[in-house]
Amino acid sequence: MNIEIDFKYLHLLDLNIISKLKNSFLLYECLDTYENNIIMQNNKFNLIKNINLMKKKIGTTDILFSVSKSISFKEFKIGVDEKLRCLIQNDIFYNIDRVPLKVSDIYLEEKQDYYINKFSKFIYYKDEPIGYGQIIRKNSTFLLVNFGIISKFRGKGFGKILLEHLCYECNKENIEELYIQVGTDNFRAIRLYNKCKFKLYGKMNIWVRD
Protein backbone atom coordinates (compact mmCIF):
# COMPACT_ATOMS: atom_id res chain seq x y z
CA MET A 1 0.00 0.00 0.00
CA ASN A 2 1.25 3.49 -0.92
CA ILE A 3 0.43 6.44 1.34
CA GLU A 4 0.88 10.17 0.81
CA ILE A 5 0.98 12.24 3.99
CA ASP A 6 -0.84 15.57 4.04
CA PHE A 7 1.44 18.41 5.12
CA LYS A 8 -1.16 19.60 7.69
CA TYR A 9 -0.40 16.51 9.79
CA LEU A 10 3.37 16.50 9.50
CA HIS A 11 3.85 17.70 13.07
CA LEU A 12 1.87 14.69 14.32
CA LEU A 13 4.24 12.15 12.82
CA ASP A 14 6.07 9.99 15.33
CA LEU A 15 7.63 6.57 15.40
CA ASN A 16 4.54 5.00 16.96
CA ILE A 17 2.43 6.03 13.98
CA ILE A 18 5.05 4.93 11.48
CA SER A 19 5.49 1.55 13.20
CA LYS A 20 1.86 0.73 12.42
CA LEU A 21 2.56 1.18 8.70
CA LYS A 22 5.32 -1.40 8.35
CA ASN A 23 4.09 -2.74 5.02
CA SER A 24 3.39 0.65 3.49
CA PHE A 25 5.45 2.76 1.12
CA LEU A 26 5.32 6.32 2.43
CA LEU A 27 6.02 9.38 0.30
CA TYR A 28 6.00 12.96 1.52
CA GLU A 29 6.60 16.24 -0.27
CA CYS A 30 7.27 19.35 1.79
CA LEU A 31 8.97 22.72 1.86
CA ASP A 32 12.71 22.59 2.45
CA THR A 33 12.85 23.97 5.99
CA TYR A 34 15.00 23.02 8.96
CA GLU A 35 11.95 21.99 11.00
CA ASN A 36 10.50 19.78 8.25
CA ASN A 37 13.84 18.12 7.57
CA ILE A 38 14.37 17.26 11.25
CA ILE A 39 10.88 15.76 11.54
CA MET A 40 11.38 13.60 8.45
CA GLN A 41 14.82 12.41 9.54
CA ASN A 42 13.54 11.57 13.03
CA ASN A 43 10.85 9.42 11.44
CA LYS A 44 13.37 7.48 9.33
CA PHE A 45 12.47 9.03 5.96
CA ASN A 46 15.12 9.27 3.24
CA LEU A 47 15.52 12.34 1.06
CA ILE A 48 15.33 11.35 -2.62
CA LYS A 49 14.89 14.59 -4.56
CA ASN A 50 15.29 18.36 -4.31
CA ILE A 51 12.79 20.51 -6.20
CA ASN A 52 12.47 24.16 -7.16
CA LEU A 53 8.97 25.57 -6.77
CA MET A 54 8.58 28.33 -9.36
CA LYS A 55 5.79 30.86 -9.81
CA LYS A 56 4.62 33.06 -12.65
CA LYS A 57 2.23 35.97 -12.34
CA ILE A 58 -0.26 35.72 -15.19
CA GLY A 59 -0.98 39.13 -16.70
CA THR A 60 -1.79 41.20 -19.74
CA THR A 61 1.31 39.98 -21.57
CA ASP A 62 -0.11 36.43 -21.64
CA ILE A 63 -2.21 37.09 -24.72
CA LEU A 64 -3.08 35.18 -27.85
CA PHE A 65 0.01 35.03 -30.05
CA SER A 66 0.52 33.97 -33.64
CA VAL A 67 2.34 30.74 -34.42
CA SER A 68 3.24 28.93 -37.60
CA LYS A 69 0.32 27.35 -39.45
CA SER A 70 2.10 24.03 -38.98
CA ILE A 71 1.59 24.27 -35.19
CA SER A 72 -1.75 23.60 -33.49
CA PHE A 73 -3.15 22.74 -30.06
CA LYS A 74 -5.76 20.17 -29.11
CA GLU A 75 -7.66 19.71 -25.87
CA PHE A 76 -7.43 16.22 -24.37
CA LYS A 77 -10.59 14.21 -25.07
CA ILE A 78 -11.67 11.82 -22.31
CA GLY A 79 -12.29 8.30 -23.56
CA VAL A 80 -10.27 8.90 -26.73
CA ASP A 81 -6.81 10.31 -25.99
CA GLU A 82 -5.65 8.25 -23.02
CA LYS A 83 -3.38 5.98 -25.07
CA LEU A 84 -1.88 8.94 -26.96
CA ARG A 85 -1.15 10.81 -23.75
CA CYS A 86 0.41 7.68 -22.26
CA LEU A 87 2.76 7.28 -25.24
CA ILE A 88 3.77 10.94 -25.22
CA GLN A 89 4.42 11.13 -21.47
CA ASN A 90 6.46 7.93 -21.47
CA ASP A 91 8.66 9.46 -24.16
CA ILE A 92 8.95 12.82 -22.39
CA PHE A 93 9.83 11.37 -19.00
CA TYR A 94 11.69 8.24 -20.10
CA ASN A 95 14.17 7.00 -17.53
CA ILE A 96 15.44 3.47 -17.09
CA ASP A 97 14.50 3.62 -13.39
CA ARG A 98 11.04 5.12 -13.95
CA VAL A 99 7.93 2.95 -13.94
CA PRO A 100 6.15 3.67 -17.26
CA LEU A 101 2.77 5.39 -17.14
CA LYS A 102 -0.19 3.12 -17.90
CA VAL A 103 -3.51 4.02 -19.51
CA SER A 104 -5.23 2.93 -16.29
CA ASP A 105 -3.24 5.60 -14.41
CA ILE A 106 -4.73 8.27 -16.66
CA TYR A 107 -8.28 6.98 -16.20
CA LEU A 108 -7.73 7.14 -12.44
CA GLU A 109 -6.40 10.71 -12.65
CA GLU A 110 -9.47 11.85 -14.58
CA LYS A 111 -11.58 11.02 -11.52
CA GLN A 112 -9.53 13.17 -9.14
CA ASP A 113 -10.81 16.51 -7.84
CA TYR A 114 -7.69 18.33 -9.00
CA TYR A 115 -8.11 17.30 -12.66
CA ILE A 116 -9.22 20.03 -15.12
CA ASN A 117 -9.82 18.68 -18.60
CA LYS A 118 -9.93 22.03 -20.42
CA PHE A 119 -6.38 22.70 -19.21
CA SER A 120 -5.04 19.41 -20.61
CA LYS A 121 -3.47 20.18 -24.00
CA PHE A 122 -1.48 18.53 -26.78
CA ILE A 123 0.75 20.46 -29.16
CA TYR A 124 0.89 19.27 -32.78
CA TYR A 125 3.46 19.97 -35.47
CA LYS A 126 2.34 19.20 -39.04
CA ASP A 127 -0.51 17.13 -37.60
CA GLU A 128 1.86 15.05 -35.46
CA PRO A 129 1.45 15.15 -31.65
CA ILE A 130 4.79 16.23 -30.20
CA GLY A 131 4.08 17.31 -26.63
CA TYR A 132 1.66 17.62 -23.78
CA GLY A 133 1.02 19.75 -20.71
CA GLN A 134 -1.75 20.24 -18.20
CA ILE A 135 -2.74 22.47 -15.33
CA ILE A 136 -4.30 21.06 -12.19
CA ARG A 137 -5.83 22.75 -9.17
CA LYS A 138 -4.79 21.82 -5.64
CA ASN A 139 -6.85 23.78 -3.15
CA SER A 140 -6.59 27.33 -4.55
CA THR A 141 -3.27 26.77 -6.34
CA PHE A 142 -2.90 26.14 -10.07
CA LEU A 143 0.05 23.89 -10.92
CA LEU A 144 1.58 23.02 -14.30
CA VAL A 145 2.31 19.28 -14.49
CA ASN A 146 3.22 16.54 -16.97
CA PHE A 147 4.71 19.15 -19.26
CA GLY A 148 7.16 18.46 -22.05
CA ILE A 149 8.05 17.78 -25.67
CA ILE A 150 8.96 14.34 -27.04
CA SER A 151 12.65 13.69 -27.50
CA LYS A 152 13.02 14.08 -31.27
CA PHE A 153 11.43 17.55 -31.27
CA ARG A 154 13.31 19.08 -28.34
CA GLY A 155 15.54 22.09 -28.77
CA LYS A 156 13.34 23.63 -31.48
CA GLY A 157 11.32 26.07 -29.37
CA PHE A 158 8.15 23.98 -29.11
CA GLY A 159 8.30 23.83 -25.31
CA LYS A 160 8.18 27.62 -25.06
CA ILE A 161 5.27 27.77 -27.51
CA LEU A 162 3.26 25.19 -25.54
CA LEU A 163 4.02 26.91 -22.24
CA GLU A 164 2.98 30.31 -23.59
CA HIS A 165 -0.24 28.78 -24.90
CA LEU A 166 -1.07 27.31 -21.47
CA CYS A 167 -0.35 30.69 -19.83
CA TYR A 168 -2.71 32.31 -22.34
CA GLU A 169 -5.40 29.78 -21.38
CA CYS A 170 -4.86 30.75 -17.73
CA ASN A 171 -5.26 34.43 -18.59
CA LYS A 172 -8.58 33.71 -20.33
CA GLU A 173 -9.86 32.10 -17.12
CA ASN A 174 -8.60 34.98 -14.91
CA ILE A 175 -6.03 32.79 -13.19
CA GLU A 176 -3.52 35.16 -11.60
CA GLU A 177 -0.67 32.81 -10.63
CA LEU A 178 0.72 29.58 -12.04
CA TYR A 179 3.21 27.31 -10.26
CA ILE A 180 5.51 24.56 -11.44
CA GLN A 181 7.83 22.10 -9.70
CA VAL A 182 11.12 21.21 -11.36
CA GLY A 183 14.14 19.24 -10.20
CA THR A 184 17.02 21.45 -9.10
CA ASP A 185 19.31 19.61 -11.55
CA ASN A 186 17.00 20.03 -14.56
CA PHE A 187 18.84 23.08 -15.88
CA ARG A 188 17.32 22.95 -19.36
CA ALA A 189 13.77 23.12 -18.01
CA ILE A 190 14.69 25.85 -15.52
CA ARG A 191 16.08 27.99 -18.36
CA LEU A 192 12.81 27.58 -20.27
CA TYR A 193 10.71 28.58 -17.27
CA ASN A 194 12.91 31.60 -16.63
CA LYS A 195 12.43 32.69 -20.25
CA CYS A 196 8.68 32.51 -19.69
CA LYS A 197 8.99 34.70 -16.56
CA PHE A 198 8.69 32.03 -13.89
CA LYS A 199 10.57 32.99 -10.73
CA LEU A 200 11.93 30.84 -7.92
CA TYR A 201 9.33 30.79 -5.14
CA GLY A 202 10.76 28.20 -2.78
CA LYS A 203 12.56 24.89 -2.36
CA MET A 204 10.88 21.54 -1.75
CA ASN A 205 12.06 18.06 -0.84
CA ILE A 206 10.63 14.63 -1.57
CA TRP A 207 11.07 12.02 1.15
CA VAL A 208 10.28 8.30 1.20
CA ARG A 209 10.15 5.50 3.67
CA ASP A 210 9.69 1.90 2.61
GROMACS .gro file of C-alpha atoms in nm:
model
  210
    1MET     CA    1   0.000   0.000   0.000
    2ASN     CA    2   0.125   0.349  -0.092
    3ILE     CA    3   0.043   0.644   0.134
    4GLU     CA    4   0.088   1.017   0.081
    5ILE     CA    5   0.098   1.224   0.399
    6ASP     CA    6  -0.084   1.557   0.404
    7PHE     CA    7   0.144   1.841   0.512
    8LYS     CA    8  -0.116   1.960   0.769
    9TYR     CA    9  -0.040   1.651   0.979
   10LEU     CA   10   0.337   1.650   0.950
   11HIS     CA   11   0.385   1.770   1.307
   12LEU     CA   12   0.187   1.469   1.432
   13LEU     CA   13   0.424   1.215   1.282
   14ASP     CA   14   0.607   0.999   1.533
   15LEU     CA   15   0.763   0.657   1.540
   16ASN     CA   16   0.454   0.500   1.696
   17ILE     CA   17   0.243   0.603   1.398
   18ILE     CA   18   0.505   0.493   1.148
   19SER     CA   19   0.549   0.155   1.320
   20LYS     CA   20   0.186   0.073   1.242
   21LEU     CA   21   0.256   0.118   0.870
   22LYS     CA   22   0.532  -0.140   0.835
   23ASN     CA   23   0.409  -0.274   0.502
   24SER     CA   24   0.339   0.065   0.349
   25PHE     CA   25   0.545   0.276   0.112
   26LEU     CA   26   0.532   0.632   0.243
   27LEU     CA   27   0.602   0.938   0.030
   28TYR     CA   28   0.600   1.296   0.152
   29GLU     CA   29   0.660   1.624  -0.027
   30CYS     CA   30   0.727   1.935   0.179
   31LEU     CA   31   0.897   2.272   0.186
   32ASP     CA   32   1.271   2.259   0.245
   33THR     CA   33   1.285   2.397   0.599
   34TYR     CA   34   1.500   2.302   0.896
   35GLU     CA   35   1.195   2.199   1.100
   36ASN     CA   36   1.050   1.978   0.825
   37ASN     CA   37   1.384   1.812   0.757
   38ILE     CA   38   1.437   1.726   1.125
   39ILE     CA   39   1.088   1.576   1.154
   40MET     CA   40   1.138   1.360   0.845
   41GLN     CA   41   1.482   1.241   0.954
   42ASN     CA   42   1.354   1.157   1.303
   43ASN     CA   43   1.085   0.942   1.144
   44LYS     CA   44   1.337   0.748   0.933
   45PHE     CA   45   1.247   0.903   0.596
   46ASN     CA   46   1.512   0.927   0.324
   47LEU     CA   47   1.552   1.234   0.106
   48ILE     CA   48   1.533   1.135  -0.262
   49LYS     CA   49   1.489   1.459  -0.456
   50ASN     CA   50   1.529   1.836  -0.431
   51ILE     CA   51   1.279   2.051  -0.620
   52ASN     CA   52   1.247   2.416  -0.716
   53LEU     CA   53   0.897   2.557  -0.677
   54MET     CA   54   0.858   2.833  -0.936
   55LYS     CA   55   0.579   3.086  -0.981
   56LYS     CA   56   0.462   3.306  -1.265
   57LYS     CA   57   0.223   3.597  -1.234
   58ILE     CA   58  -0.026   3.572  -1.519
   59GLY     CA   59  -0.098   3.913  -1.670
   60THR     CA   60  -0.179   4.120  -1.974
   61THR     CA   61   0.131   3.998  -2.157
   62ASP     CA   62  -0.011   3.643  -2.164
   63ILE     CA   63  -0.221   3.709  -2.472
   64LEU     CA   64  -0.308   3.518  -2.785
   65PHE     CA   65   0.001   3.503  -3.005
   66SER     CA   66   0.052   3.397  -3.364
   67VAL     CA   67   0.234   3.074  -3.442
   68SER     CA   68   0.324   2.893  -3.760
   69LYS     CA   69   0.032   2.735  -3.945
   70SER     CA   70   0.210   2.403  -3.898
   71ILE     CA   71   0.159   2.427  -3.519
   72SER     CA   72  -0.175   2.360  -3.349
   73PHE     CA   73  -0.315   2.274  -3.006
   74LYS     CA   74  -0.576   2.017  -2.911
   75GLU     CA   75  -0.766   1.971  -2.587
   76PHE     CA   76  -0.743   1.622  -2.437
   77LYS     CA   77  -1.059   1.421  -2.507
   78ILE     CA   78  -1.167   1.182  -2.231
   79GLY     CA   79  -1.229   0.830  -2.356
   80VAL     CA   80  -1.027   0.890  -2.673
   81ASP     CA   81  -0.681   1.031  -2.599
   82GLU     CA   82  -0.565   0.825  -2.302
   83LYS     CA   83  -0.338   0.598  -2.507
   84LEU     CA   84  -0.188   0.894  -2.696
   85ARG     CA   85  -0.115   1.081  -2.375
   86CYS     CA   86   0.041   0.768  -2.226
   87LEU     CA   87   0.276   0.728  -2.524
   88ILE     CA   88   0.377   1.094  -2.522
   89GLN     CA   89   0.442   1.113  -2.147
   90ASN     CA   90   0.646   0.793  -2.147
   91ASP     CA   91   0.866   0.946  -2.416
   92ILE     CA   92   0.895   1.282  -2.239
   93PHE     CA   93   0.983   1.137  -1.900
   94TYR     CA   94   1.169   0.824  -2.010
   95ASN     CA   95   1.417   0.700  -1.753
   96ILE     CA   96   1.544   0.347  -1.709
   97ASP     CA   97   1.450   0.362  -1.339
   98ARG     CA   98   1.104   0.512  -1.395
   99VAL     CA   99   0.793   0.295  -1.394
  100PRO     CA  100   0.615   0.367  -1.726
  101LEU     CA  101   0.277   0.539  -1.714
  102LYS     CA  102  -0.019   0.312  -1.790
  103VAL     CA  103  -0.351   0.402  -1.951
  104SER     CA  104  -0.523   0.293  -1.629
  105ASP     CA  105  -0.324   0.560  -1.441
  106ILE     CA  106  -0.473   0.827  -1.666
  107TYR     CA  107  -0.828   0.698  -1.620
  108LEU     CA  108  -0.773   0.714  -1.244
  109GLU     CA  109  -0.640   1.071  -1.265
  110GLU     CA  110  -0.947   1.185  -1.458
  111LYS     CA  111  -1.158   1.102  -1.152
  112GLN     CA  112  -0.953   1.317  -0.914
  113ASP     CA  113  -1.081   1.651  -0.784
  114TYR     CA  114  -0.769   1.833  -0.900
  115TYR     CA  115  -0.811   1.730  -1.266
  116ILE     CA  116  -0.922   2.003  -1.512
  117ASN     CA  117  -0.982   1.868  -1.860
  118LYS     CA  118  -0.993   2.203  -2.042
  119PHE     CA  119  -0.638   2.270  -1.921
  120SER     CA  120  -0.504   1.941  -2.061
  121LYS     CA  121  -0.347   2.018  -2.400
  122PHE     CA  122  -0.148   1.853  -2.678
  123ILE     CA  123   0.075   2.046  -2.916
  124TYR     CA  124   0.089   1.927  -3.278
  125TYR     CA  125   0.346   1.997  -3.547
  126LYS     CA  126   0.234   1.920  -3.904
  127ASP     CA  127  -0.051   1.713  -3.760
  128GLU     CA  128   0.186   1.505  -3.546
  129PRO     CA  129   0.145   1.515  -3.165
  130ILE     CA  130   0.479   1.623  -3.020
  131GLY     CA  131   0.408   1.731  -2.663
  132TYR     CA  132   0.166   1.762  -2.378
  133GLY     CA  133   0.102   1.975  -2.071
  134GLN     CA  134  -0.175   2.024  -1.820
  135ILE     CA  135  -0.274   2.247  -1.533
  136ILE     CA  136  -0.430   2.106  -1.219
  137ARG     CA  137  -0.583   2.275  -0.917
  138LYS     CA  138  -0.479   2.182  -0.564
  139ASN     CA  139  -0.685   2.378  -0.315
  140SER     CA  140  -0.659   2.733  -0.455
  141THR     CA  141  -0.327   2.677  -0.634
  142PHE     CA  142  -0.290   2.614  -1.007
  143LEU     CA  143   0.005   2.389  -1.092
  144LEU     CA  144   0.158   2.302  -1.430
  145VAL     CA  145   0.231   1.928  -1.449
  146ASN     CA  146   0.322   1.654  -1.697
  147PHE     CA  147   0.471   1.915  -1.926
  148GLY     CA  148   0.716   1.846  -2.205
  149ILE     CA  149   0.805   1.778  -2.567
  150ILE     CA  150   0.896   1.434  -2.704
  151SER     CA  151   1.265   1.369  -2.750
  152LYS     CA  152   1.302   1.408  -3.127
  153PHE     CA  153   1.143   1.755  -3.127
  154ARG     CA  154   1.331   1.908  -2.834
  155GLY     CA  155   1.554   2.209  -2.877
  156LYS     CA  156   1.334   2.363  -3.148
  157GLY     CA  157   1.132   2.607  -2.937
  158PHE     CA  158   0.815   2.398  -2.911
  159GLY     CA  159   0.830   2.383  -2.531
  160LYS     CA  160   0.818   2.762  -2.506
  161ILE     CA  161   0.527   2.777  -2.751
  162LEU     CA  162   0.326   2.519  -2.554
  163LEU     CA  163   0.402   2.691  -2.224
  164GLU     CA  164   0.298   3.031  -2.359
  165HIS     CA  165  -0.024   2.878  -2.490
  166LEU     CA  166  -0.107   2.731  -2.147
  167CYS     CA  167  -0.035   3.069  -1.983
  168TYR     CA  168  -0.271   3.231  -2.234
  169GLU     CA  169  -0.540   2.978  -2.138
  170CYS     CA  170  -0.486   3.075  -1.773
  171ASN     CA  171  -0.526   3.443  -1.859
  172LYS     CA  172  -0.858   3.371  -2.033
  173GLU     CA  173  -0.986   3.210  -1.712
  174ASN     CA  174  -0.860   3.498  -1.491
  175ILE     CA  175  -0.603   3.279  -1.319
  176GLU     CA  176  -0.352   3.516  -1.160
  177GLU     CA  177  -0.067   3.281  -1.063
  178LEU     CA  178   0.072   2.958  -1.204
  179TYR     CA  179   0.321   2.731  -1.026
  180ILE     CA  180   0.551   2.456  -1.144
  181GLN     CA  181   0.783   2.210  -0.970
  182VAL     CA  182   1.112   2.121  -1.136
  183GLY     CA  183   1.414   1.924  -1.020
  184THR     CA  184   1.702   2.145  -0.910
  185ASP     CA  185   1.931   1.961  -1.155
  186ASN     CA  186   1.700   2.003  -1.456
  187PHE     CA  187   1.884   2.308  -1.588
  188ARG     CA  188   1.732   2.295  -1.936
  189ALA     CA  189   1.377   2.312  -1.801
  190ILE     CA  190   1.469   2.585  -1.552
  191ARG     CA  191   1.608   2.799  -1.836
  192LEU     CA  192   1.281   2.758  -2.027
  193TYR     CA  193   1.071   2.858  -1.727
  194ASN     CA  194   1.291   3.160  -1.663
  195LYS     CA  195   1.243   3.269  -2.025
  196CYS     CA  196   0.868   3.251  -1.969
  197LYS     CA  197   0.899   3.470  -1.656
  198PHE     CA  198   0.869   3.203  -1.389
  199LYS     CA  199   1.057   3.299  -1.073
  200LEU     CA  200   1.193   3.084  -0.792
  201TYR     CA  201   0.933   3.079  -0.514
  202GLY     CA  202   1.076   2.820  -0.278
  203LYS     CA  203   1.256   2.489  -0.236
  204MET     CA  204   1.088   2.154  -0.175
  205ASN     CA  205   1.206   1.806  -0.084
  206ILE     CA  206   1.063   1.463  -0.157
  207TRP     CA  207   1.107   1.202   0.115
  208VAL     CA  208   1.028   0.830   0.120
  209ARG     CA  209   1.015   0.550   0.367
  210ASP     CA  210   0.969   0.190   0.261
   0.00000   0.00000   0.00000
